[in-house]
PDB file of C-alpha atoms in Angstrom:
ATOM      1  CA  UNK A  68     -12.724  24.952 -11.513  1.00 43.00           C
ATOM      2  CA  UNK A  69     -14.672  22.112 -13.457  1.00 44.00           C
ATOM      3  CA  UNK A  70     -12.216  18.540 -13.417  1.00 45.00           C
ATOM      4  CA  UNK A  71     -12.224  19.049 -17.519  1.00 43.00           C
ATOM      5  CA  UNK A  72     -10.719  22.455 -16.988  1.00 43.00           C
ATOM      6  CA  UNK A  73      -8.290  21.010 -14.595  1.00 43.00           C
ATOM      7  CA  UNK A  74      -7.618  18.603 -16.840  1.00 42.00           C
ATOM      8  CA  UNK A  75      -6.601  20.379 -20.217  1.00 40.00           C
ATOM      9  CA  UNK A  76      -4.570  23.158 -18.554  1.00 42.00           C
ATOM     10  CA  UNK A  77      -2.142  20.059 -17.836  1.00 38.00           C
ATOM     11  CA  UNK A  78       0.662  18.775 -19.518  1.00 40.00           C
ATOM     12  CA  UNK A  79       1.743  16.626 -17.348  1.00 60.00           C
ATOM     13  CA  UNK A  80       1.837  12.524 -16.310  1.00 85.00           C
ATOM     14  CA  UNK A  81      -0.845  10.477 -15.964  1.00 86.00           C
ATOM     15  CA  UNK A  82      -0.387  10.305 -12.137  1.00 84.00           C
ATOM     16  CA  UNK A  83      -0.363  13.970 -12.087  1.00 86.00           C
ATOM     17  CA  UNK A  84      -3.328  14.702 -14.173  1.00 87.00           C
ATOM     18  CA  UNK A  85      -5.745  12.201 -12.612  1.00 88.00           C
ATOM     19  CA  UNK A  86      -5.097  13.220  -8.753  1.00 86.00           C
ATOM     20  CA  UNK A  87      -5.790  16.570  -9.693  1.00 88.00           C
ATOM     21  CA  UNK A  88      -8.781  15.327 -11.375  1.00 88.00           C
ATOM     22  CA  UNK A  89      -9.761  13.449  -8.480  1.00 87.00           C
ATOM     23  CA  UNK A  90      -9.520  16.303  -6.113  1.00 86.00           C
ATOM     24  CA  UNK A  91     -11.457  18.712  -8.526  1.00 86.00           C
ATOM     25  CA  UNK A  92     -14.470  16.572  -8.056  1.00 83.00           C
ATOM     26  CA  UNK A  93     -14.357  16.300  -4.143  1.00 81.00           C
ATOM     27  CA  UNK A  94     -15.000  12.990  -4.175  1.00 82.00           C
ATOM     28  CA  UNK A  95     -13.322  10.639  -1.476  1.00 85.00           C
ATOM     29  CA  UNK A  96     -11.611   7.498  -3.462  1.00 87.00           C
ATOM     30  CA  UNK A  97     -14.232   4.617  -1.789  1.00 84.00           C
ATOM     31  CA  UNK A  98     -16.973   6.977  -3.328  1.00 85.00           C
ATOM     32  CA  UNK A  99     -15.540   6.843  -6.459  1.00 87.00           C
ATOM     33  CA  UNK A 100     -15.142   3.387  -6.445  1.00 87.00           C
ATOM     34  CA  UNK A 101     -18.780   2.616  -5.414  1.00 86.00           C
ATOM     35  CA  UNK A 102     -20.355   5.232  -8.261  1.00 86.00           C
ATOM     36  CA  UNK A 103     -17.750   3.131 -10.451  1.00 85.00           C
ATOM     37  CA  UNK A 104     -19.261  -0.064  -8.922  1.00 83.00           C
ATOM     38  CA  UNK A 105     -22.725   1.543  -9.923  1.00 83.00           C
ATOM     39  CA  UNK A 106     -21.712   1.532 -14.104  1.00 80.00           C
ATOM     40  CA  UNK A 107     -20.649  -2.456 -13.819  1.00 79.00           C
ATOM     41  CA  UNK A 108     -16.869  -1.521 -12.991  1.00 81.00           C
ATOM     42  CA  UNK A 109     -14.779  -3.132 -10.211  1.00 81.00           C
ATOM     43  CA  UNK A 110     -12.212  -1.466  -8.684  1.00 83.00           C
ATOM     44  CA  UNK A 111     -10.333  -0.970  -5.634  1.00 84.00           C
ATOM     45  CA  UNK A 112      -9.648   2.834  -3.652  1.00 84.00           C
ATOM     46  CA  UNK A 113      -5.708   1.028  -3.113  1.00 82.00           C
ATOM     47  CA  UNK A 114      -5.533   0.875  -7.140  1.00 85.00           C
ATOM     48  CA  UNK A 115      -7.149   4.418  -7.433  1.00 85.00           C
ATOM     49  CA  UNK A 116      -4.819   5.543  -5.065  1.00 84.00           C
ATOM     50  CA  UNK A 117      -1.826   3.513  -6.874  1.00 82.00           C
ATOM     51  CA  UNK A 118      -2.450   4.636 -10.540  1.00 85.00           C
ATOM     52  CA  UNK A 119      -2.267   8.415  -8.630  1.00 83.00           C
ATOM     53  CA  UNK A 120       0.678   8.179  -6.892  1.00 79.00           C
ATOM     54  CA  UNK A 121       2.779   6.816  -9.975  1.00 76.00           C
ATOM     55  CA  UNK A 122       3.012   3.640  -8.263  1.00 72.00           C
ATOM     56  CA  UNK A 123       1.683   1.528 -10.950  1.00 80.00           C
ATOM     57  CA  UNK A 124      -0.661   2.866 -13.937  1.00 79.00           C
ATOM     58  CA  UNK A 125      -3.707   0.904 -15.891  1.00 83.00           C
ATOM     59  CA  UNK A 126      -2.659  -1.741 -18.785  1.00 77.00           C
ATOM     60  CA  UNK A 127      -4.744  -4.113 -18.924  1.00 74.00           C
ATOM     61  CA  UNK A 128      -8.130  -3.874 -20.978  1.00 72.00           C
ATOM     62  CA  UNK A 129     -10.082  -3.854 -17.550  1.00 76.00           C
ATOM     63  CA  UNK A 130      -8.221  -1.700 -16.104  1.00 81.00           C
ATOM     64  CA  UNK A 131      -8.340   0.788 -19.306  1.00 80.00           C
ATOM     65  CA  UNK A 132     -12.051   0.609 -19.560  1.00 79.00           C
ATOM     66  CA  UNK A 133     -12.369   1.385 -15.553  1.00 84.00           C
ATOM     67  CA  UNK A 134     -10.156   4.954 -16.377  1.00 86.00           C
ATOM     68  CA  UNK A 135     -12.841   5.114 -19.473  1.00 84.00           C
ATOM     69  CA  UNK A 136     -15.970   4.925 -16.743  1.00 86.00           C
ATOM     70  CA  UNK A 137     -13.824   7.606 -14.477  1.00 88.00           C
ATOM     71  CA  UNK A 138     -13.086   9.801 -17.033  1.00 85.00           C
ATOM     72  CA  UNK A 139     -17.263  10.012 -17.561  1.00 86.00           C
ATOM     73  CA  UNK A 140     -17.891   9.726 -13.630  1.00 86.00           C
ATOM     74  CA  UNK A 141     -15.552  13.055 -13.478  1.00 87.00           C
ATOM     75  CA  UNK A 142     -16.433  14.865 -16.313  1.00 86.00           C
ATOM     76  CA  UNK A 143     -13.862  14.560 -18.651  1.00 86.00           C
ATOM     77  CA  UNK A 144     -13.792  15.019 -21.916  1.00 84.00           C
ATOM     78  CA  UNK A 145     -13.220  11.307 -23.414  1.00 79.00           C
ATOM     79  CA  UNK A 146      -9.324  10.187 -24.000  1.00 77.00           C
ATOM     80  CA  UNK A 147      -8.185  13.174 -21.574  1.00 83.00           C
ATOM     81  CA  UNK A 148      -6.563  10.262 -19.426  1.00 87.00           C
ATOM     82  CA  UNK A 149      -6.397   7.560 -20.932  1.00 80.00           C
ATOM     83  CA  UNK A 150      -4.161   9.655 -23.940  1.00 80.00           C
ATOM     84  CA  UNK A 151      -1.626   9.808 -21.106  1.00 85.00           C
ATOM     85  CA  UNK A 152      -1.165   6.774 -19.720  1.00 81.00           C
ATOM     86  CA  UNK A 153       1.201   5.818 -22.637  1.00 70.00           C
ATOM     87  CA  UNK A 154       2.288   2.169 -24.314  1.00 64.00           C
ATOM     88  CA  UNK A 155       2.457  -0.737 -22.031  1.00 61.00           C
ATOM     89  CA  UNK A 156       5.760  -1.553 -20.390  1.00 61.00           C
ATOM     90  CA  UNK A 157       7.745  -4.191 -21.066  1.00 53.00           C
ATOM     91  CA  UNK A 158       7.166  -7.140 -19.100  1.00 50.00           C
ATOM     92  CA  UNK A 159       9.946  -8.644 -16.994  1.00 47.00           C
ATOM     93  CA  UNK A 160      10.537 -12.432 -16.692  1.00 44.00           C
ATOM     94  CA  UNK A 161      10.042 -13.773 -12.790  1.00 40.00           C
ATOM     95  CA  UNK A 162      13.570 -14.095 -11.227  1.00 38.00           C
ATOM     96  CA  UNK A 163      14.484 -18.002 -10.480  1.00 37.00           C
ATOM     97  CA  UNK A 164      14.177 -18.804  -6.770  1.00 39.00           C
ATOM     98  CA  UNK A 165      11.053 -20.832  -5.847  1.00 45.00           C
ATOM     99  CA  UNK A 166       7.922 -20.461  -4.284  1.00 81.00           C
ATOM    100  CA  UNK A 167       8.984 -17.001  -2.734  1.00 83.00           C
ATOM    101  CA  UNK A 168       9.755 -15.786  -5.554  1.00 86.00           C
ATOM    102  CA  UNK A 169       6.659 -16.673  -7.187  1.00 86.00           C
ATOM    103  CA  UNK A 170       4.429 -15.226  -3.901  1.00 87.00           C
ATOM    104  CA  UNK A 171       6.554 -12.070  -4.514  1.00 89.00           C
ATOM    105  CA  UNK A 172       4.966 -11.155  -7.793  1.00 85.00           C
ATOM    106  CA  UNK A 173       1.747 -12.499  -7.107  1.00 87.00           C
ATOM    107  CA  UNK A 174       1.153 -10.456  -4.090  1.00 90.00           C
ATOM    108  CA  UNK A 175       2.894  -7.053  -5.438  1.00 88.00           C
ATOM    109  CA  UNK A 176       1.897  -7.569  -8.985  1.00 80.00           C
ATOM    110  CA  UNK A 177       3.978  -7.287 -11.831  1.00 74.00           C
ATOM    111  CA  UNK A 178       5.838  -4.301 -12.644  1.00 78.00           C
ATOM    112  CA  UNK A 179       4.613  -3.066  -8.935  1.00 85.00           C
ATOM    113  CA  UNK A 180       6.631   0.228  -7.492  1.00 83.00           C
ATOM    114  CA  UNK A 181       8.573  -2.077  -5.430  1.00 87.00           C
ATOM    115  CA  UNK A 182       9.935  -4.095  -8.315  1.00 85.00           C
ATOM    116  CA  UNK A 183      10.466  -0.715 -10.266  1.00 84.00           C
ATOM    117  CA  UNK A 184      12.390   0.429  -7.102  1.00 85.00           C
ATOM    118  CA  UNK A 185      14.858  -2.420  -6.508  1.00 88.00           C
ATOM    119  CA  UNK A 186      14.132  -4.538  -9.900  1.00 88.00           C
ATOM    120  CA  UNK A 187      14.870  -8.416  -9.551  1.00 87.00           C
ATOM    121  CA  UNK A 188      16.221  -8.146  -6.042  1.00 90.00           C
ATOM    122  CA  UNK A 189      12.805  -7.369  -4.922  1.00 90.00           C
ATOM    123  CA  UNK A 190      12.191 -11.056  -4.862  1.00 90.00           C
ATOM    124  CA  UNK A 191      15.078 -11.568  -2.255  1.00 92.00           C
ATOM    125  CA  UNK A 192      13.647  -8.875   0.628  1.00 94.00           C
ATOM    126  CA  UNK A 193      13.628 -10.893   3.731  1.00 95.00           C
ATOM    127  CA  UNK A 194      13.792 -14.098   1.558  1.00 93.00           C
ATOM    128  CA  UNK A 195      15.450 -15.469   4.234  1.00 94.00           C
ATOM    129  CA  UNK A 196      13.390 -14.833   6.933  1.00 95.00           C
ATOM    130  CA  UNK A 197       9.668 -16.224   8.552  1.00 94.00           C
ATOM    131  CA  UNK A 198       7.645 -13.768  10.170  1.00 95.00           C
ATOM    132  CA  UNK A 199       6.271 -14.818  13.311  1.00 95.00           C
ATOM    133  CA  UNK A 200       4.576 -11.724  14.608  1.00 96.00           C
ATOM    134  CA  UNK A 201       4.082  -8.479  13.292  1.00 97.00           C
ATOM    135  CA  UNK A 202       1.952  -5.707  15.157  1.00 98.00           C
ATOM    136  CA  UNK A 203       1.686  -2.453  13.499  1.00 98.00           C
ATOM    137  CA  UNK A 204      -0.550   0.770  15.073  1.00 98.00           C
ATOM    138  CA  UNK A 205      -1.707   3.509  13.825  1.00 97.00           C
ATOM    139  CA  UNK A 206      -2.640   7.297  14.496  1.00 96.00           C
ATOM    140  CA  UNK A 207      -4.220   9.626  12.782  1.00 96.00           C
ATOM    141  CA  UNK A 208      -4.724  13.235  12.954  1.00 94.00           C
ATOM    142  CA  UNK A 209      -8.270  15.467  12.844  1.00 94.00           C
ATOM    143  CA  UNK A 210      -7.676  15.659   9.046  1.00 92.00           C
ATOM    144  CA  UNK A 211      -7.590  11.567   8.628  1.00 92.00           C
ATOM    145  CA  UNK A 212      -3.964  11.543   8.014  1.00 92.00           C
ATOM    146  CA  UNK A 213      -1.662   8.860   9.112  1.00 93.00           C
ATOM    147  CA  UNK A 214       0.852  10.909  11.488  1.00 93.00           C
ATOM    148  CA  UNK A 215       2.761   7.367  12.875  1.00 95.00           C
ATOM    149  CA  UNK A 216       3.028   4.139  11.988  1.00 96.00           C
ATOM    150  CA  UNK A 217       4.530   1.700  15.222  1.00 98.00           C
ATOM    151  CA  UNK A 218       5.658  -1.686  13.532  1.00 98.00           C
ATOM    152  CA  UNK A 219       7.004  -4.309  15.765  1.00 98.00           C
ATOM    153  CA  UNK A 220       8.285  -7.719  13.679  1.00 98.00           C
ATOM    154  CA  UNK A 221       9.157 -11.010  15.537  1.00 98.00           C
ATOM    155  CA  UNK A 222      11.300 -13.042  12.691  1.00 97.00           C
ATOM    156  CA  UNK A 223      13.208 -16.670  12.361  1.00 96.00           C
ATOM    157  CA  UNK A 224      15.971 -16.677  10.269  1.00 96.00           C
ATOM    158  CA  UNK A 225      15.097 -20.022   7.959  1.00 94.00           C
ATOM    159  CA  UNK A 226      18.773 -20.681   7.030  1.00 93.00           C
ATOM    160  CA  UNK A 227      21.814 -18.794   8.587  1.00 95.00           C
ATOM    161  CA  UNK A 228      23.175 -16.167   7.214  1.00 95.00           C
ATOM    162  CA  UNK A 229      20.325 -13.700   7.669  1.00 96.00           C
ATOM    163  CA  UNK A 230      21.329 -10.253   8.769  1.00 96.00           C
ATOM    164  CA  UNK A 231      18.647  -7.524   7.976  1.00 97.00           C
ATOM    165  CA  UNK A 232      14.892  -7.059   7.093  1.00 97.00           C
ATOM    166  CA  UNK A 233      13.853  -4.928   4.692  1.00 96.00           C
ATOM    167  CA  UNK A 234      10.164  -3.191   5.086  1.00 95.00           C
ATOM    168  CA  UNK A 235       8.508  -1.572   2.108  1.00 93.00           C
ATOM    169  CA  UNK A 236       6.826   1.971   2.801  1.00 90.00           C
ATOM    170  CA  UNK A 237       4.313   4.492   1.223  1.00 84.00           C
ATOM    171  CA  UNK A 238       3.502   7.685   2.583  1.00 76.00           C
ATOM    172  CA  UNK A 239       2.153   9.336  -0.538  1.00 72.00           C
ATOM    173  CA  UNK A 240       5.495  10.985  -0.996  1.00 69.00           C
ATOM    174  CA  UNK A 241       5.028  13.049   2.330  1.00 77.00           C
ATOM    175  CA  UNK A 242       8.224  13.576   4.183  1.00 82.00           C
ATOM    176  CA  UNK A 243       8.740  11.306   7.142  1.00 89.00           C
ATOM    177  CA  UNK A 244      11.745  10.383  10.149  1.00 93.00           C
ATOM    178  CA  UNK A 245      12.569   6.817  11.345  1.00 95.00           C
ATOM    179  CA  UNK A 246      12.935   6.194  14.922  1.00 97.00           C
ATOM    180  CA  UNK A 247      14.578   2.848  15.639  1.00 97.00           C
ATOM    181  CA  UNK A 248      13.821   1.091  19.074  1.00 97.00           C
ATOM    182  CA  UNK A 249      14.951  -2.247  18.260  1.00 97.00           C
ATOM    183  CA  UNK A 250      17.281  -3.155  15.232  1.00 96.00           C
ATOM    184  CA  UNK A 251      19.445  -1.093  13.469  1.00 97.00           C
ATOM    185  CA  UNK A 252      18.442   1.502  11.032  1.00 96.00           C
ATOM    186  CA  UNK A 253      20.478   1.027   7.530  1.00 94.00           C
ATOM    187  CA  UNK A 254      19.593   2.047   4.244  1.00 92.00           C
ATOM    188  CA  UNK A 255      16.490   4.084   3.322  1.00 92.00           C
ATOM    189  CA  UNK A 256      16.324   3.431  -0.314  1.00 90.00           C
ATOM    190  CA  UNK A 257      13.720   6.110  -2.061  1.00 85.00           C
ATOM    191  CA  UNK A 258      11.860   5.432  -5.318  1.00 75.00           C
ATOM    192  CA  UNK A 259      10.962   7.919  -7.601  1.00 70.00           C
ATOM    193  CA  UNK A 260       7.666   8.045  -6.874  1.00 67.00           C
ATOM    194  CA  UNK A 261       6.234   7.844  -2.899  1.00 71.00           C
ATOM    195  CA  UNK A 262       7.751   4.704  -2.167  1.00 83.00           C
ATOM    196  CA  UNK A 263      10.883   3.295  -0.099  1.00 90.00           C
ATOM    197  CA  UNK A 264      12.584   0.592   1.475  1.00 93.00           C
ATOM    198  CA  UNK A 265      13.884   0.571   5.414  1.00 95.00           C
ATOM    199  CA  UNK A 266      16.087  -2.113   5.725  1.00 96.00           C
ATOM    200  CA  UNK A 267      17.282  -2.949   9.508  1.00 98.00           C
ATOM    201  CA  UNK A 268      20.069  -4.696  10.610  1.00 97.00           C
ATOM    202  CA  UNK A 269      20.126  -7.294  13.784  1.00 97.00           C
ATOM    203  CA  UNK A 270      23.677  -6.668  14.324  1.00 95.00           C
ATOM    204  CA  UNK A 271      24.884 -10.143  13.811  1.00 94.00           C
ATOM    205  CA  UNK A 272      23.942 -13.094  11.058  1.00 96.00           C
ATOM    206  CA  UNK A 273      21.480 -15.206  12.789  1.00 96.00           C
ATOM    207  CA  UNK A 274      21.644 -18.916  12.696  1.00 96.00           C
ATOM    208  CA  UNK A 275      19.240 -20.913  11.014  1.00 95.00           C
ATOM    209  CA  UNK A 276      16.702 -21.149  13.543  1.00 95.00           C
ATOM    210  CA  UNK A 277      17.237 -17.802  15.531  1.00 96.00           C
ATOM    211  CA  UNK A 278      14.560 -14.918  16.079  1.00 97.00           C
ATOM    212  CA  UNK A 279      15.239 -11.575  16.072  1.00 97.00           C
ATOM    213  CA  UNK A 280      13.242  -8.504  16.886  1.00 98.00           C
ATOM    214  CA  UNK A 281      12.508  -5.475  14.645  1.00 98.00           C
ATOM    215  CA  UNK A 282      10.895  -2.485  16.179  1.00 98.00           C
ATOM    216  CA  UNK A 283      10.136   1.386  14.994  1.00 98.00           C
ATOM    217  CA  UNK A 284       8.322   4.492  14.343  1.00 97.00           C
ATOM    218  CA  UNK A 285       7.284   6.322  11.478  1.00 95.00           C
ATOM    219  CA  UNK A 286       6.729   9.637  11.985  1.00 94.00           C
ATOM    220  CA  UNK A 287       4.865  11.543   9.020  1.00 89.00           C
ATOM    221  CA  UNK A 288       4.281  14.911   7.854  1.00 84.00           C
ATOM    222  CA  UNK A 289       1.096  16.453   6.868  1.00 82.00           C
ATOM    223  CA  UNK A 290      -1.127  15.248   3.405  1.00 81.00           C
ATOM    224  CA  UNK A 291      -2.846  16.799   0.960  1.00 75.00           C
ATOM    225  CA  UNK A 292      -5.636  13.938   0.861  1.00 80.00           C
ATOM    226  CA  UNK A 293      -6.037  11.560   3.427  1.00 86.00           C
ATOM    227  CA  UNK A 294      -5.976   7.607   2.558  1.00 87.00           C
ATOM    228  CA  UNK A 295      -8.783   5.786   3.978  1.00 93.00           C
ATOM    229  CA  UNK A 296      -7.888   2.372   4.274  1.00 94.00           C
ATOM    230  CA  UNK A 297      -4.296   0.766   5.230  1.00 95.00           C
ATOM    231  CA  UNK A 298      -2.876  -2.298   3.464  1.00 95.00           C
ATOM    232  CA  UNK A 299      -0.276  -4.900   4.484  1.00 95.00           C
ATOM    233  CA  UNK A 300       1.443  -6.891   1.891  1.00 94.00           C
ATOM    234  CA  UNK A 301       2.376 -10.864   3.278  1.00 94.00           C
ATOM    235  CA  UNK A 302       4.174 -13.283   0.696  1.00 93.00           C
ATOM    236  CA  UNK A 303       4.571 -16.132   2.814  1.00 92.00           C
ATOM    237  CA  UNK A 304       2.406 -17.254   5.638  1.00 90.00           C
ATOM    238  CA  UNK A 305       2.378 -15.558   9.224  1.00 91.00           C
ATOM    239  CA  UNK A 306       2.076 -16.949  12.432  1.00 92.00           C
ATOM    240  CA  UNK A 307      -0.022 -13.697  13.636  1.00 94.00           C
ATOM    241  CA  UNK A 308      -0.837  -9.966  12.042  1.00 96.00           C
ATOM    242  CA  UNK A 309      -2.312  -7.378  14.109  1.00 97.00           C
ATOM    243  CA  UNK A 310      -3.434  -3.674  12.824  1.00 98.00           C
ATOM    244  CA  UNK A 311      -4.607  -1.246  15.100  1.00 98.00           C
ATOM    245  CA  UNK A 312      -6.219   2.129  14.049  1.00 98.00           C
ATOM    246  CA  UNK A 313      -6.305   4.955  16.491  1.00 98.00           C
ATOM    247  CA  UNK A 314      -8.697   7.643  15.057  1.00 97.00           C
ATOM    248  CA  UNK A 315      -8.270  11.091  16.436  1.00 96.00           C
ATOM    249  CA  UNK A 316     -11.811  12.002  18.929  1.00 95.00           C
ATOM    250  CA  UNK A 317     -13.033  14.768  16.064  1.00 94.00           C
ATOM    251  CA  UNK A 318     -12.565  12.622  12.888  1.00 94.00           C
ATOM    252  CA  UNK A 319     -13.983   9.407  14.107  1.00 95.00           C
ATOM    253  CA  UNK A 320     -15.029   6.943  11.095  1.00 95.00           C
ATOM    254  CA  UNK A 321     -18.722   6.063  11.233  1.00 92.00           C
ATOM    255  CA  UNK A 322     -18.340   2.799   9.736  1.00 93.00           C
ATOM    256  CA  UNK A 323     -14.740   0.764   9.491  1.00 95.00           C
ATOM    257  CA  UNK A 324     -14.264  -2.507   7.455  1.00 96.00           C
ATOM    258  CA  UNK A 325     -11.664  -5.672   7.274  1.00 96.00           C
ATOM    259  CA  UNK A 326     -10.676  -7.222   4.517  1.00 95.00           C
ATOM    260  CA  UNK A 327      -8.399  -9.400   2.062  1.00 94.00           C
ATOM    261  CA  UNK A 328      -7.049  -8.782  -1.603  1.00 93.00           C
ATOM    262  CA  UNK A 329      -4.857 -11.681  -3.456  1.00 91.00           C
ATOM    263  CA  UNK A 330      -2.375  -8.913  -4.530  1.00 89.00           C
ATOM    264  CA  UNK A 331      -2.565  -5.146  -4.376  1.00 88.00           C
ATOM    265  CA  UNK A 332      -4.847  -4.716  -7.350  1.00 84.00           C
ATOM    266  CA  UNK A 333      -7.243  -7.242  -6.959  1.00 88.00           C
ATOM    267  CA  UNK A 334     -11.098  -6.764  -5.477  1.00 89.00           C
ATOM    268  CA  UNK A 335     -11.713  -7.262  -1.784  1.00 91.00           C
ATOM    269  CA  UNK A 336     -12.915  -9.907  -0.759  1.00 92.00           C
ATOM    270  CA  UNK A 337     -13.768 -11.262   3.625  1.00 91.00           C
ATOM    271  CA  UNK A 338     -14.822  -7.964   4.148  1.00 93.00           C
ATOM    272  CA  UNK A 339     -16.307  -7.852   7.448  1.00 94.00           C
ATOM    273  CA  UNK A 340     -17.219  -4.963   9.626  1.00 95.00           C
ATOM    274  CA  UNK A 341     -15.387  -3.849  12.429  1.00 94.00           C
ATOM    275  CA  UNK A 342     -16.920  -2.003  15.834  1.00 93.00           C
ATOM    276  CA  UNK A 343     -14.899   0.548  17.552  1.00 95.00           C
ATOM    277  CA  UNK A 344     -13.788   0.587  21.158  1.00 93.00           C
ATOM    278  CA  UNK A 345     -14.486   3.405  23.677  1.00 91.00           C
ATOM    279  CA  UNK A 346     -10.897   5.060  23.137  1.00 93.00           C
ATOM    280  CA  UNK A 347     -11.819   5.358  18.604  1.00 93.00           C
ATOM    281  CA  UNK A 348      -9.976   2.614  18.115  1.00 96.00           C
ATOM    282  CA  UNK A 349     -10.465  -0.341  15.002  1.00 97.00           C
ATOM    283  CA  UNK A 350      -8.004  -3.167  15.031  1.00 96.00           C
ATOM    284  CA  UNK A 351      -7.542  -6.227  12.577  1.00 96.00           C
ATOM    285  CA  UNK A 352      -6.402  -9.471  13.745  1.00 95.00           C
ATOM    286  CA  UNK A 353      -5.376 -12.800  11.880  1.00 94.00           C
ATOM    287  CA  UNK A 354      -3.716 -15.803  12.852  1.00 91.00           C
ATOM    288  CA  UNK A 355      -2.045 -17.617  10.309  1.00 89.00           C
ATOM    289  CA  UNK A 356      -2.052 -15.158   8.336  1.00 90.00           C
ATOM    290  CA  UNK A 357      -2.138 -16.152   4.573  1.00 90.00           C
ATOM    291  CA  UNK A 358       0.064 -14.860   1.873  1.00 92.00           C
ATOM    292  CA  UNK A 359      -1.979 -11.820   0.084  1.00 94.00           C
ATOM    293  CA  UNK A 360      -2.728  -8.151   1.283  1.00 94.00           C
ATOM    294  CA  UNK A 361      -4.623  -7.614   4.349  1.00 96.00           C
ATOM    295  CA  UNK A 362      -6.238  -4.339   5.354  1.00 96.00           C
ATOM    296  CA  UNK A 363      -8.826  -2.067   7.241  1.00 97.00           C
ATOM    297  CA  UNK A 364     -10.446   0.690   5.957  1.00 96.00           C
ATOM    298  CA  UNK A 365     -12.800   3.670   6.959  1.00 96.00           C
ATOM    299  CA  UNK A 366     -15.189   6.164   6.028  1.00 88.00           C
TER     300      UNK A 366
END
């Protein structure tokens, strides 16, 4: 079925209507971004992938006119999106609370699915805390789907007090289990859309000064369209990051990249090719990390 036909025999959100527009024309989300690139239009497979999730939706004029050029790269009749993406949202004021505050909404953007899922507390997740290390690893199955996510977190409590860490996830809505091997496994609180928050306890307040170590698995279902790229959001900066990609023997990428956004939505930028090992793996490594999203992607 042609996307316009897809496209009129829905009444339904924007998210909605534009991933099964997407999928109609069998095009991967980095292609679409690089015939995008191709009409003088910038724009990122993460905020592709965003705007069809539900996570966040276009507003701005830029971002309007990109949905204008995808609408044409598709083969839409003109307005068939755009109609549905509705008035802009009010705008909410930045919670007081300093520089971490501040980093908050300038790395997740504003009205971001994490601040739609926890509202003004969402500057105060892990407020508390510095991350010293954070290692997270990756495997995927022969479709390209992300089946488990290891994340290990080394943290200093900067004042005491300090009892949990909170860890924002997105699995595209697919169902998933937590399996705690270090830290305790509290509240999993669910948006309405694909995202949630794991929050861990360390059993104890820490004193100002103290580490703590967080460490789990993420164990996902199947998806309907793989994601080829992984992001990690960091608001304040990181002693060391590490990402490792394992890529299943029959779906091995033939080229992988690094890179660096200042918040989820903006270009990449340090983009820098990575070579993979003998076992399919890619990794990404930074030291001191800086405040911003850092990811890898693949193709």
């Amino acid at each position: 079925m042609p996307a316009s036909e897809q496209v009129r025999n829905e009444s339904e959100t924007f998210a909605v209507a534009l991933r099964k527009a997407l999928r109609a024309g069998s095009l991967p989300l980095d292609r679409v971004c690089e015939r995008l690139a191709l009409r003088g239009v910038r724009i990122t497979p993460a905020t592709l992938s965003y705007w069809q999730c539900g996570r966040t939706r276009p507003e701005r004029p830029e971002s309007l006119r990109a949905l204008e050029e995808v609408e044409a790269l598709l083969d839409l009749p003109a307005g068939s999106l755009t109609a549905l993406v509705g008035p802009p949202r009010p705008r909410r004021r930045p919670v007081a609370g300093g520089d971490f505050s501040a980093a908050t909404y300038r790395v997740y953007g504003r009205d971001s699915w994490q601040e739609g899922l926890l509202g003004p507390r969402v500057t105060r997740v892990n407020r508390d805390l510095a991350f010293l290390l954070t290692q997270e690893s990756l495997r995927l199955d022969e479709h390209g789907c992300i089946r488990t996510v290891r994340v290990h977190h080394v943290v200093k409590a900067l004042r005491g007090g300090a009892q949990e860490l909170g860890n924002f996830c997105e699995l595209d809505g697919r169902p998933f289990e937590i399996v705690p091997h270090c830290g305790q496994l509290g509240e999993v609180v669910h948006g309405e859309n694909s995202g949630a928050l794991l929050r861990f306890g360390f059993g104890r307040k820490l004193e100002a000064g103290e580490t703590a170590v967080v460490d789990y698995e993420i164990l996902a279902g199947c998806c309907a369209a793989p994601r080829p790229f992984y992001l990690r959001g960091i608001r304040r900066v990181q002693d060391v990051y590490t990402l490792q990609v394992h890529f299943h023997p029959d779906r091995v990428p033939v080229r992988a990249v690094t890179h660096f956004q200042e918040n989820f939505t903006a270009p990449r930028t340090r983009v820098r090719p990575v070579r993979l090992d003998g076992s399919g793996c890619a990794h990404l490594y930074r030291a001191k990390c800086p405040p911003g999203v850092h990811g890898l992607s693949w193709n």
